[in-house]
XYZ file of N, CA and C in Angstrom:
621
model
N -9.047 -10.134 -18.171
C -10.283 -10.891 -18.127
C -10.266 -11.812 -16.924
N -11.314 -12.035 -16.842
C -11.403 -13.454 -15.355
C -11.927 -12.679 -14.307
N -11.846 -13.268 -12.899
C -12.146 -13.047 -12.127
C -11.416 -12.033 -11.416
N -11.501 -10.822 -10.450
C -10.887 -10.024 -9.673
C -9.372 -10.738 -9.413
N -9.656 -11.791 -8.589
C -8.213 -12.378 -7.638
C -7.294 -13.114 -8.970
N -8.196 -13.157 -9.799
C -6.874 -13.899 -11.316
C -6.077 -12.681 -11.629
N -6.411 -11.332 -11.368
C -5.603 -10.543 -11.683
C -4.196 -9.810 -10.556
N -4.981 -10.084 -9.720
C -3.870 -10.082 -8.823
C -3.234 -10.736 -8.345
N -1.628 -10.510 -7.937
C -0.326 -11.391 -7.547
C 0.117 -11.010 -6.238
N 0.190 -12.125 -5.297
C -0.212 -12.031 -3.565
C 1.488 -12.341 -3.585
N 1.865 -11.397 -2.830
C 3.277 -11.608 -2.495
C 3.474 -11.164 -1.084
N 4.280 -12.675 -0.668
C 4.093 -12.783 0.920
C 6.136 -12.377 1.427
N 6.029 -11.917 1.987
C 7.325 -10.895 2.701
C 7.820 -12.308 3.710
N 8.810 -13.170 3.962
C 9.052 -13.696 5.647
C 10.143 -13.796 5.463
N 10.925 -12.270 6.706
C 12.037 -12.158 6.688
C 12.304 -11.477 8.053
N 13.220 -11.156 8.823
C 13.686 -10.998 10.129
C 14.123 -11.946 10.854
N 15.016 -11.094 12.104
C 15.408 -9.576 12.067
C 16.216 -9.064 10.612
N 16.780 -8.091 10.847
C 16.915 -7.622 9.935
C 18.455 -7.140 10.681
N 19.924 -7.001 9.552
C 21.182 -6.507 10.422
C 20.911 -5.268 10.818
N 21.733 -4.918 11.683
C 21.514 -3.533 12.179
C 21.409 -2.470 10.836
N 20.778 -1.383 11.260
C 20.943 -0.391 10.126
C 20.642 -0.590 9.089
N 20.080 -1.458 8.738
C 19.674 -1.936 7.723
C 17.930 -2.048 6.669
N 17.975 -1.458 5.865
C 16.328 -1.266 5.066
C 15.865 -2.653 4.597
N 14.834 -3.184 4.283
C 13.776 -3.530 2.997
C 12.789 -2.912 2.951
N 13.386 -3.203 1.320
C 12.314 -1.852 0.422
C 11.824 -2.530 -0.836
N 10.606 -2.644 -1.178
C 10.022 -3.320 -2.034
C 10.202 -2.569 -3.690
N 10.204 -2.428 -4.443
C 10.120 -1.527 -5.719
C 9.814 -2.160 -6.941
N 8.510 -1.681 -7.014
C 7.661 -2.008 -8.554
C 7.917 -1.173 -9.890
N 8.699 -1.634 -10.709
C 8.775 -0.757 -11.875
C 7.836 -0.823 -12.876
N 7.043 -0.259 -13.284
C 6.269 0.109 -14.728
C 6.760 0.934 -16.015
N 5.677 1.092 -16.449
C 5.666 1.835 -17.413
C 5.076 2.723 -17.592
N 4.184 2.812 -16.512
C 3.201 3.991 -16.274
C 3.647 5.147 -16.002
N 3.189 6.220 -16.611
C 3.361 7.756 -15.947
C 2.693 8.431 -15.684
N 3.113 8.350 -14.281
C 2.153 9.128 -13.382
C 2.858 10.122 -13.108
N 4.210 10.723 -13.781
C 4.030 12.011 -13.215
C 3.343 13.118 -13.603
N 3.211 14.691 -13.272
C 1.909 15.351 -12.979
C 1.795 16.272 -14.730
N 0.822 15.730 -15.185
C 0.771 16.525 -16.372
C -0.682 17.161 -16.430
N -1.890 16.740 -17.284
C -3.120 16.831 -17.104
C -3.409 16.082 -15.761
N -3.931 16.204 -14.064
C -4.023 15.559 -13.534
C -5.430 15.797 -12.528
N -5.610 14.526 -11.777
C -6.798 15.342 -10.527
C -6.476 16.140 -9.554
N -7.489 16.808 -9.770
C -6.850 17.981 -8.025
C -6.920 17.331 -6.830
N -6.120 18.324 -6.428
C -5.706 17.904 -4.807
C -7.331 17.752 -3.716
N -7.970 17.457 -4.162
C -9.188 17.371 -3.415
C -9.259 15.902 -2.361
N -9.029 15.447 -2.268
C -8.918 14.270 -1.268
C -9.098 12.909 -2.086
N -9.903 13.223 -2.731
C -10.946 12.333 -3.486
C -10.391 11.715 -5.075
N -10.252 10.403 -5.136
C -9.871 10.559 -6.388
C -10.840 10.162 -7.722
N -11.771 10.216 -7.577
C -12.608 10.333 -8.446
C -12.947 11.958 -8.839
N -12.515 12.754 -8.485
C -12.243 14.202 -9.033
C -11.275 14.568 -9.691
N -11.899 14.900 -11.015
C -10.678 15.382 -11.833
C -10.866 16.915 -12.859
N -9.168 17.018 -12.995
C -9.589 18.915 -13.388
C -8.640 18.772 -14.365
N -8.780 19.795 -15.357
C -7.809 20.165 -16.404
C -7.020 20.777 -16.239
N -5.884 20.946 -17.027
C -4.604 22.317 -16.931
C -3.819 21.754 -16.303
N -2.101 21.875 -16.455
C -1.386 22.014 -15.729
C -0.943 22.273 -14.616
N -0.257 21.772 -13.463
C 0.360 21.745 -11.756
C 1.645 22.860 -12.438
N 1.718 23.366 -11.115
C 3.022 24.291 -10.914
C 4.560 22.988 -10.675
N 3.737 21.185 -10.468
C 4.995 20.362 -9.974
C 4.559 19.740 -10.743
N 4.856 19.839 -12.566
C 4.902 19.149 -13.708
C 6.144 18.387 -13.896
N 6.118 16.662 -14.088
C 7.250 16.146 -14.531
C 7.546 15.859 -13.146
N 6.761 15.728 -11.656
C 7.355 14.763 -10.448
C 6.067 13.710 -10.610
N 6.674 12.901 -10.131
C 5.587 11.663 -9.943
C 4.473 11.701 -8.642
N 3.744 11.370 -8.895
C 2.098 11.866 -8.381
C 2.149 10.175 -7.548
N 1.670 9.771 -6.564
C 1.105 8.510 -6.026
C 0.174 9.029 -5.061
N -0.887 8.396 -4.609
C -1.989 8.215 -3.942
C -1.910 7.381 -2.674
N -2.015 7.416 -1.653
C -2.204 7.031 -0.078
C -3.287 6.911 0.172
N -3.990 5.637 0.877
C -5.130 6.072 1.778
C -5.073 6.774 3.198
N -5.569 7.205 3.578
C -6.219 8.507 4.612
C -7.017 6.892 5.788
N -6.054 6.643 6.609
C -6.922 5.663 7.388
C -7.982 4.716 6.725
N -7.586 4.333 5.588
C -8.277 3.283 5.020
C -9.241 3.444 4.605
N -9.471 4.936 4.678
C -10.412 5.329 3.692
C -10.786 5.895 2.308
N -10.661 7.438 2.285
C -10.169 8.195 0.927
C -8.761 8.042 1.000
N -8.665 8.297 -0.216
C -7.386 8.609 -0.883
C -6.760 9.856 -0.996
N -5.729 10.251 -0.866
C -4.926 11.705 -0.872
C -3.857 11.391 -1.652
N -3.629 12.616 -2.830
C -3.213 12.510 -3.626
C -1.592 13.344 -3.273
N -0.280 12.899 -3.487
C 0.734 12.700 -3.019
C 1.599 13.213 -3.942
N 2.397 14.157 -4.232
C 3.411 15.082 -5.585
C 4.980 14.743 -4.761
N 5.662 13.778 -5.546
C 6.668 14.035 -4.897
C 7.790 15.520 -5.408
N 8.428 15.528 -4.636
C 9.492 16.754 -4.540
C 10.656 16.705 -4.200
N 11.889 15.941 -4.912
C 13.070 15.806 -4.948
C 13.704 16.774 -5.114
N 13.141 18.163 -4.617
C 14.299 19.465 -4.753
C 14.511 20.146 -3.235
N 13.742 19.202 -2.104
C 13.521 19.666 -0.814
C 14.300 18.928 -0.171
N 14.436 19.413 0.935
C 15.981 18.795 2.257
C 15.290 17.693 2.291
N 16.682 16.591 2.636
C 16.407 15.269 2.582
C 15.278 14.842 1.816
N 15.108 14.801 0.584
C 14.381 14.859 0.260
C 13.642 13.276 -0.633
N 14.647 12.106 0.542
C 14.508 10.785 -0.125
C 13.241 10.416 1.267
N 13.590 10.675 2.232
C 12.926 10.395 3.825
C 11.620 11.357 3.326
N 11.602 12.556 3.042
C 10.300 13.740 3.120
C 9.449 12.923 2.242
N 10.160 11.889 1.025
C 8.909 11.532 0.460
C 8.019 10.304 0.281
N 8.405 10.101 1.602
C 7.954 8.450 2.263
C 6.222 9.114 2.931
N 5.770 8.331 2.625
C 4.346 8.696 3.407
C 3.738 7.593 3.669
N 2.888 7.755 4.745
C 2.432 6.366 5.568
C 0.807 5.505 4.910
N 0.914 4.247 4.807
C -0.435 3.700 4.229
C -0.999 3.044 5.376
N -2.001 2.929 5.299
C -2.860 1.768 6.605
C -3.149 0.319 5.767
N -3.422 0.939 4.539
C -3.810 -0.873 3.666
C -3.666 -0.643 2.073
N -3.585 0.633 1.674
C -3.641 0.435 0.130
C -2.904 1.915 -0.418
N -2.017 2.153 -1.702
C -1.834 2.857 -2.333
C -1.368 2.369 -3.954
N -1.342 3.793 -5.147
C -1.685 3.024 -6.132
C -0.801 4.561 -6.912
N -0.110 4.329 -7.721
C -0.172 4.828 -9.367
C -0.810 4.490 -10.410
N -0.969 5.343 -11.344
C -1.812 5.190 -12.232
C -1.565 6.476 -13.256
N -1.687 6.480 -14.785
C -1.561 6.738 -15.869
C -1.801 8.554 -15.625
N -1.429 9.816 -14.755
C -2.019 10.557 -14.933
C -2.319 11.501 -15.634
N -1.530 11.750 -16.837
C -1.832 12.478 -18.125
C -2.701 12.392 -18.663
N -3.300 10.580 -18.722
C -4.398 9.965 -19.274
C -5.899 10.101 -18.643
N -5.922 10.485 -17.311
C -7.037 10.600 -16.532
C -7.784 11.712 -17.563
N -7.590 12.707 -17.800
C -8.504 13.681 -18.335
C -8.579 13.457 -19.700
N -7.792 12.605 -20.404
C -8.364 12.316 -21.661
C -8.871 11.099 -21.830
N -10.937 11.151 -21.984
C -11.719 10.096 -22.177
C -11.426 9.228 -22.888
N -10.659 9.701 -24.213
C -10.547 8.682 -25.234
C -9.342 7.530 -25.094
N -8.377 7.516 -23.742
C -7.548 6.827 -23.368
C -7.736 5.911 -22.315
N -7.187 5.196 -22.340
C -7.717 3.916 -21.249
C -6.415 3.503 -20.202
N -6.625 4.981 -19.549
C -5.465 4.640 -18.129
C -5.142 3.632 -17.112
N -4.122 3.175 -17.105
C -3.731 2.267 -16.496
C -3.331 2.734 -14.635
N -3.531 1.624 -13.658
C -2.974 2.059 -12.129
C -2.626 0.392 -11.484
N -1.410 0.575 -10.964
C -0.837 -0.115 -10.260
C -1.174 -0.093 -8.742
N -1.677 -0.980 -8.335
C -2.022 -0.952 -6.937
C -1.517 -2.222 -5.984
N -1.177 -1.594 -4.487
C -0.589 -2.280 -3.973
C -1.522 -2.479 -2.488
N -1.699 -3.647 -2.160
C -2.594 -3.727 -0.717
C -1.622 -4.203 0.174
N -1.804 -3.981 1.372
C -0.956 -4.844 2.520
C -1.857 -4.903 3.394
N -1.036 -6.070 4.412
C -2.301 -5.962 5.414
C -1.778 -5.569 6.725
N -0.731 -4.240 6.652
C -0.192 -3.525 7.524
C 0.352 -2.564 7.315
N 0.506 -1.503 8.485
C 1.186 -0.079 7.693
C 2.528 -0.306 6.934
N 2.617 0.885 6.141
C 3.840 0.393 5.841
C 4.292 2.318 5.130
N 5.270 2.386 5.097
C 5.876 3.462 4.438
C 5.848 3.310 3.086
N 5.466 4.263 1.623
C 5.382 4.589 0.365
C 5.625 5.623 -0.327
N 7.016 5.397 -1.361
C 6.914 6.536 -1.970
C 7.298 6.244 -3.765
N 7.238 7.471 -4.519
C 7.311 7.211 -5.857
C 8.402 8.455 -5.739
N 9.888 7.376 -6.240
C 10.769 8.474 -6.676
C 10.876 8.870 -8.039
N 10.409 7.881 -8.731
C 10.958 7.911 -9.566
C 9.238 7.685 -11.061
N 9.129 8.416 -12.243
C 7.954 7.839 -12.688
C 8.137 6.707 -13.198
N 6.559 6.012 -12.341
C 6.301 4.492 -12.990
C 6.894 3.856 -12.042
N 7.539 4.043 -10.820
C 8.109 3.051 -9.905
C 7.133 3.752 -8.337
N 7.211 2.373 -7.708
C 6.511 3.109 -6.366
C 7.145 1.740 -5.405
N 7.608 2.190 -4.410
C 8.310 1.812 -3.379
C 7.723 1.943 -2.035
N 7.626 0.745 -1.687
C 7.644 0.288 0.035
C 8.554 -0.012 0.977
N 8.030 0.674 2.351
C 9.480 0.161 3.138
C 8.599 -0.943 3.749
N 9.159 -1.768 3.581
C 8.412 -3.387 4.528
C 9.333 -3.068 5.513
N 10.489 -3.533 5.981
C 10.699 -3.495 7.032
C 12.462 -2.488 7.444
N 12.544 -2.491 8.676
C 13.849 -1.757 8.543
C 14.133 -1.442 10.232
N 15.798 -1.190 10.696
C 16.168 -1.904 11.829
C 17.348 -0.866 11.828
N 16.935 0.278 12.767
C 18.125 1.568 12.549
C 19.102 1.350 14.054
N 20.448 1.594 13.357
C 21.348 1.421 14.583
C 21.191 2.778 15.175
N 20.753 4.086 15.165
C 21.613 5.176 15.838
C 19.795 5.386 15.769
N 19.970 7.201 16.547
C 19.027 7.580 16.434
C 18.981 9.072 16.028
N 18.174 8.701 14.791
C 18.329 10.549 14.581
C 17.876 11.579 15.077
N 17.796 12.220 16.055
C 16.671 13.038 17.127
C 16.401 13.611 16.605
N 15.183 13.077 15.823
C 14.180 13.658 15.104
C 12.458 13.215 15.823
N 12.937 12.260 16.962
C 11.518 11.941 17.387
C 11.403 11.510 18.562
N 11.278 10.229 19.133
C 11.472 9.962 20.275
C 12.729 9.509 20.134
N 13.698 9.478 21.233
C 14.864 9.585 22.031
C 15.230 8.041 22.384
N 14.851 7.260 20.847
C 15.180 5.791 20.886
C 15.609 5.811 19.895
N 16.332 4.325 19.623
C 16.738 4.009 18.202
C 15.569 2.920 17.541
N 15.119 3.195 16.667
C 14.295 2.216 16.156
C 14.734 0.610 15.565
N 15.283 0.169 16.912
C 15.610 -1.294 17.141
C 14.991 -2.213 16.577
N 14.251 -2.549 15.298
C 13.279 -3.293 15.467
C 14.010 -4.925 15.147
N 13.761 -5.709 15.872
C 13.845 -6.833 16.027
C 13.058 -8.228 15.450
N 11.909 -7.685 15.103
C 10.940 -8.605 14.752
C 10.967 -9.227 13.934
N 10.600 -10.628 13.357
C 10.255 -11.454 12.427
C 8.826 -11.008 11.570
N 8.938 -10.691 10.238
C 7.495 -10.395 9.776
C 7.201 -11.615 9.202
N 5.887 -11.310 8.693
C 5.214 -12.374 7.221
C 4.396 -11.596 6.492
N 4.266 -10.688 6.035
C 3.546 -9.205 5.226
C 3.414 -9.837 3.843
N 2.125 -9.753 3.652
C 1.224 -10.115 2.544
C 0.777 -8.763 1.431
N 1.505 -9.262 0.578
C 1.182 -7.743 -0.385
C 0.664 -8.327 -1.603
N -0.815 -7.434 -2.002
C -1.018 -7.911 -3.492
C -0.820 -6.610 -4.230
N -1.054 -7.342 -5.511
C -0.566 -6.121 -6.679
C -1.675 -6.599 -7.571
N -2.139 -5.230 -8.020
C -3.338 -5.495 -9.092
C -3.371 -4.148 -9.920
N -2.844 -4.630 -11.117
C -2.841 -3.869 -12.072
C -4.193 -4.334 -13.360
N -4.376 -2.914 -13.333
C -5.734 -2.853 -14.641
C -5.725 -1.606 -15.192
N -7.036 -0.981 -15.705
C -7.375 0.146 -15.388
C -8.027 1.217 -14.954
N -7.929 2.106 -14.883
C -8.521 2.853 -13.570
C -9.945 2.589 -13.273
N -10.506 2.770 -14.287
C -12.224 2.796 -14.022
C -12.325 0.940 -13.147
N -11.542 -0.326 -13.397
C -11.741 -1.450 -12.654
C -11.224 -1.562 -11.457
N -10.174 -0.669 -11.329
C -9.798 -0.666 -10.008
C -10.155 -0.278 -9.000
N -10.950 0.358 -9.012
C -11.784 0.721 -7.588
C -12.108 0.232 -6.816
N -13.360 -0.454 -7.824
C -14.275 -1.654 -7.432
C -13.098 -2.574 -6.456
N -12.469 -2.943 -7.525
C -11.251 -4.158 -7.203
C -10.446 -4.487 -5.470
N -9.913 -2.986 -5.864
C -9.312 -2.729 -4.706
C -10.469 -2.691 -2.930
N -11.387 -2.018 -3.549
C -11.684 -2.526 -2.057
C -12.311 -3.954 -2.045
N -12.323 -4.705 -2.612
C -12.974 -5.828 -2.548
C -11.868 -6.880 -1.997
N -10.431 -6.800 -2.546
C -9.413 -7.266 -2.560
C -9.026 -6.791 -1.209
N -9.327 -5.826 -0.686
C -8.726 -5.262 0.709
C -9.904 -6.078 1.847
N -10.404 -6.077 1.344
C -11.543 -7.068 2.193
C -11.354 -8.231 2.627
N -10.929 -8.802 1.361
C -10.652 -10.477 1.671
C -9.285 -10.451 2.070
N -8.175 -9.812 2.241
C -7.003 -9.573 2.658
C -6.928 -9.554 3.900
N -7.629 -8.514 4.647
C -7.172 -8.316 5.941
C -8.915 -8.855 6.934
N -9.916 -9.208 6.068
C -11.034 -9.852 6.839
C -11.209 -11.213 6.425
N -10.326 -12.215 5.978
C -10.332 -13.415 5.936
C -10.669 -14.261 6.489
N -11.756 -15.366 6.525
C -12.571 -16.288 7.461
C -11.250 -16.860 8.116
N -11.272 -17.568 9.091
C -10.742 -18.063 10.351
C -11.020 -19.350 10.380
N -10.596 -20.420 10.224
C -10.748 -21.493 10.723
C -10.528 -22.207 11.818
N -11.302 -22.420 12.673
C -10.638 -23.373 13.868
C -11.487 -24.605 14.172
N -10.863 -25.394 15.256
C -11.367 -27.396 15.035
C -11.955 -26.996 16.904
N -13.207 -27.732 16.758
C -13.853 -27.620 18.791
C -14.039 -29.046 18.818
N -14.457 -28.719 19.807
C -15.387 -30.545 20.043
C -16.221 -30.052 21.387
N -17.341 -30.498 21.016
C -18.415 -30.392 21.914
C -18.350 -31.386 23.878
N -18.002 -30.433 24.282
C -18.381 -31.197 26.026
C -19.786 -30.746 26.437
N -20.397 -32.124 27.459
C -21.602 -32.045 27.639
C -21.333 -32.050 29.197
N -22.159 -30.915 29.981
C -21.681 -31.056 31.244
C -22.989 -30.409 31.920
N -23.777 -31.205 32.342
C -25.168 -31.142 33.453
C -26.157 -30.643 32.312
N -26.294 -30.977 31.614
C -27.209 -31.063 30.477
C -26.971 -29.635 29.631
N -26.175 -28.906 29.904
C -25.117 -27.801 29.119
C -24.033 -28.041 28.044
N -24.515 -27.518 26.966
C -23.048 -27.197 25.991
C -22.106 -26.613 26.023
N -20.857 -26.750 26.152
C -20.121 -25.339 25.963
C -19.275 -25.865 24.653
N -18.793 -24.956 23.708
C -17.568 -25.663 23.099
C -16.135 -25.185 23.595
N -15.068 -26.333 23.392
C -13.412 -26.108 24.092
C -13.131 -25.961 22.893
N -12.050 -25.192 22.544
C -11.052 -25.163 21.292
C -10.229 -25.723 21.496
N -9.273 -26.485 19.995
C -8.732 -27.552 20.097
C -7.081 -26.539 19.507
N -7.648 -26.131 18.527
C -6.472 -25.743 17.861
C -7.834 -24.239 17.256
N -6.980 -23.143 16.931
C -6.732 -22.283 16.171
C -5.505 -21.950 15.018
């Protein structure tokens, strides 16, 4: 009950560098199961949903946005090479689990865990009911698997993550509303007016 933002919990990341070789990885445990039983099809879209059984029954299902837009629906597969790295997939601002056995039955009131940031970040669900972020991470070697660097990263973050759990039919709404005020947040700054040949301009003082 309450308002949108009473339900969600803003959790702010400030940490770096990071030791060499070294991960952070965020991990939300539930109770939810989302792995693939009655579920929606692979259609992009997740407001589409179909009956019957997946050929990848019993892996956990999570959702990505597609450039911050639709959603693509995500099966992990822990029986494939390397198959902890294959099931990392990239977000621009939002991904979510949610109840999927329960989606096709009306008479149940499915639950989804959703996570916003207000930067990319790597996501995966190894495990059902858990879904994992890489916030940040600082590799000594390089695996030539890409460009012909080591991914040095050095930086200091401050990564703002909310979490808003409900259920499905409120989360929609929620989530983009919540992604809104997240990463388009008013700005405050202090001017003071100079008067110069009968012209205004304003100077900024501070941002």
């Amino acid at each position: 009950s309450g308002s949108f933002e009473s339900q969600a919990i803003e959790l702010v990341t400030d940490v770096g560098p990071l030791d060499p070789g070294s991960e952070l990885v965020a991990r939300f445990t539930t109770d939810i199961v989302n792995s693939v039983n009655a579920t929606t099809a692979s259609t992009g879209s997740a407001s589409v949903q179909a009956q019957g059984l997946s050929s990848n029954d019993g892996q956990p299902v999570l959702w990505t946005d597609d450039n911050a837009l639709e959603f693509v629906r995500r099966t992990t597969n822990l029986a494939q090479p390397e198959a902890i790295p294959s099931s990392f997939y990239p977000i621009a601002a939002a991904t979510f689990i949610r109840d999927e056995s329960a989606t096709a039955n009306s008479d149940a009131k499915p639950r989804q865990l959703t996570v916003l940031t207000d930067r990319s970040h790597g996501v995966a669900s190894l495990s059902s009911g858990e879904l994992e972020i890489m916030l940040h991470r600082r590799c000594d070697s390089n695996d030539n698997k890409g460009n012909g660097e080591n991914l040095d990263e050095t930086d200091h973050i401050s990564a703002s993550t909310f979490l808003l759990f409900d259920e499905v039919g409120n989360s929609a709404l929620n989530l983009r509303r919540l992604s809104i005020e997240q990463n388009f947040a008013p700005v405050c700054s202090d001017s003071t007016t100079v008067i110069n040949r009968n012209r205004a301009s304003l100077t900024p003082l501070s941002a």
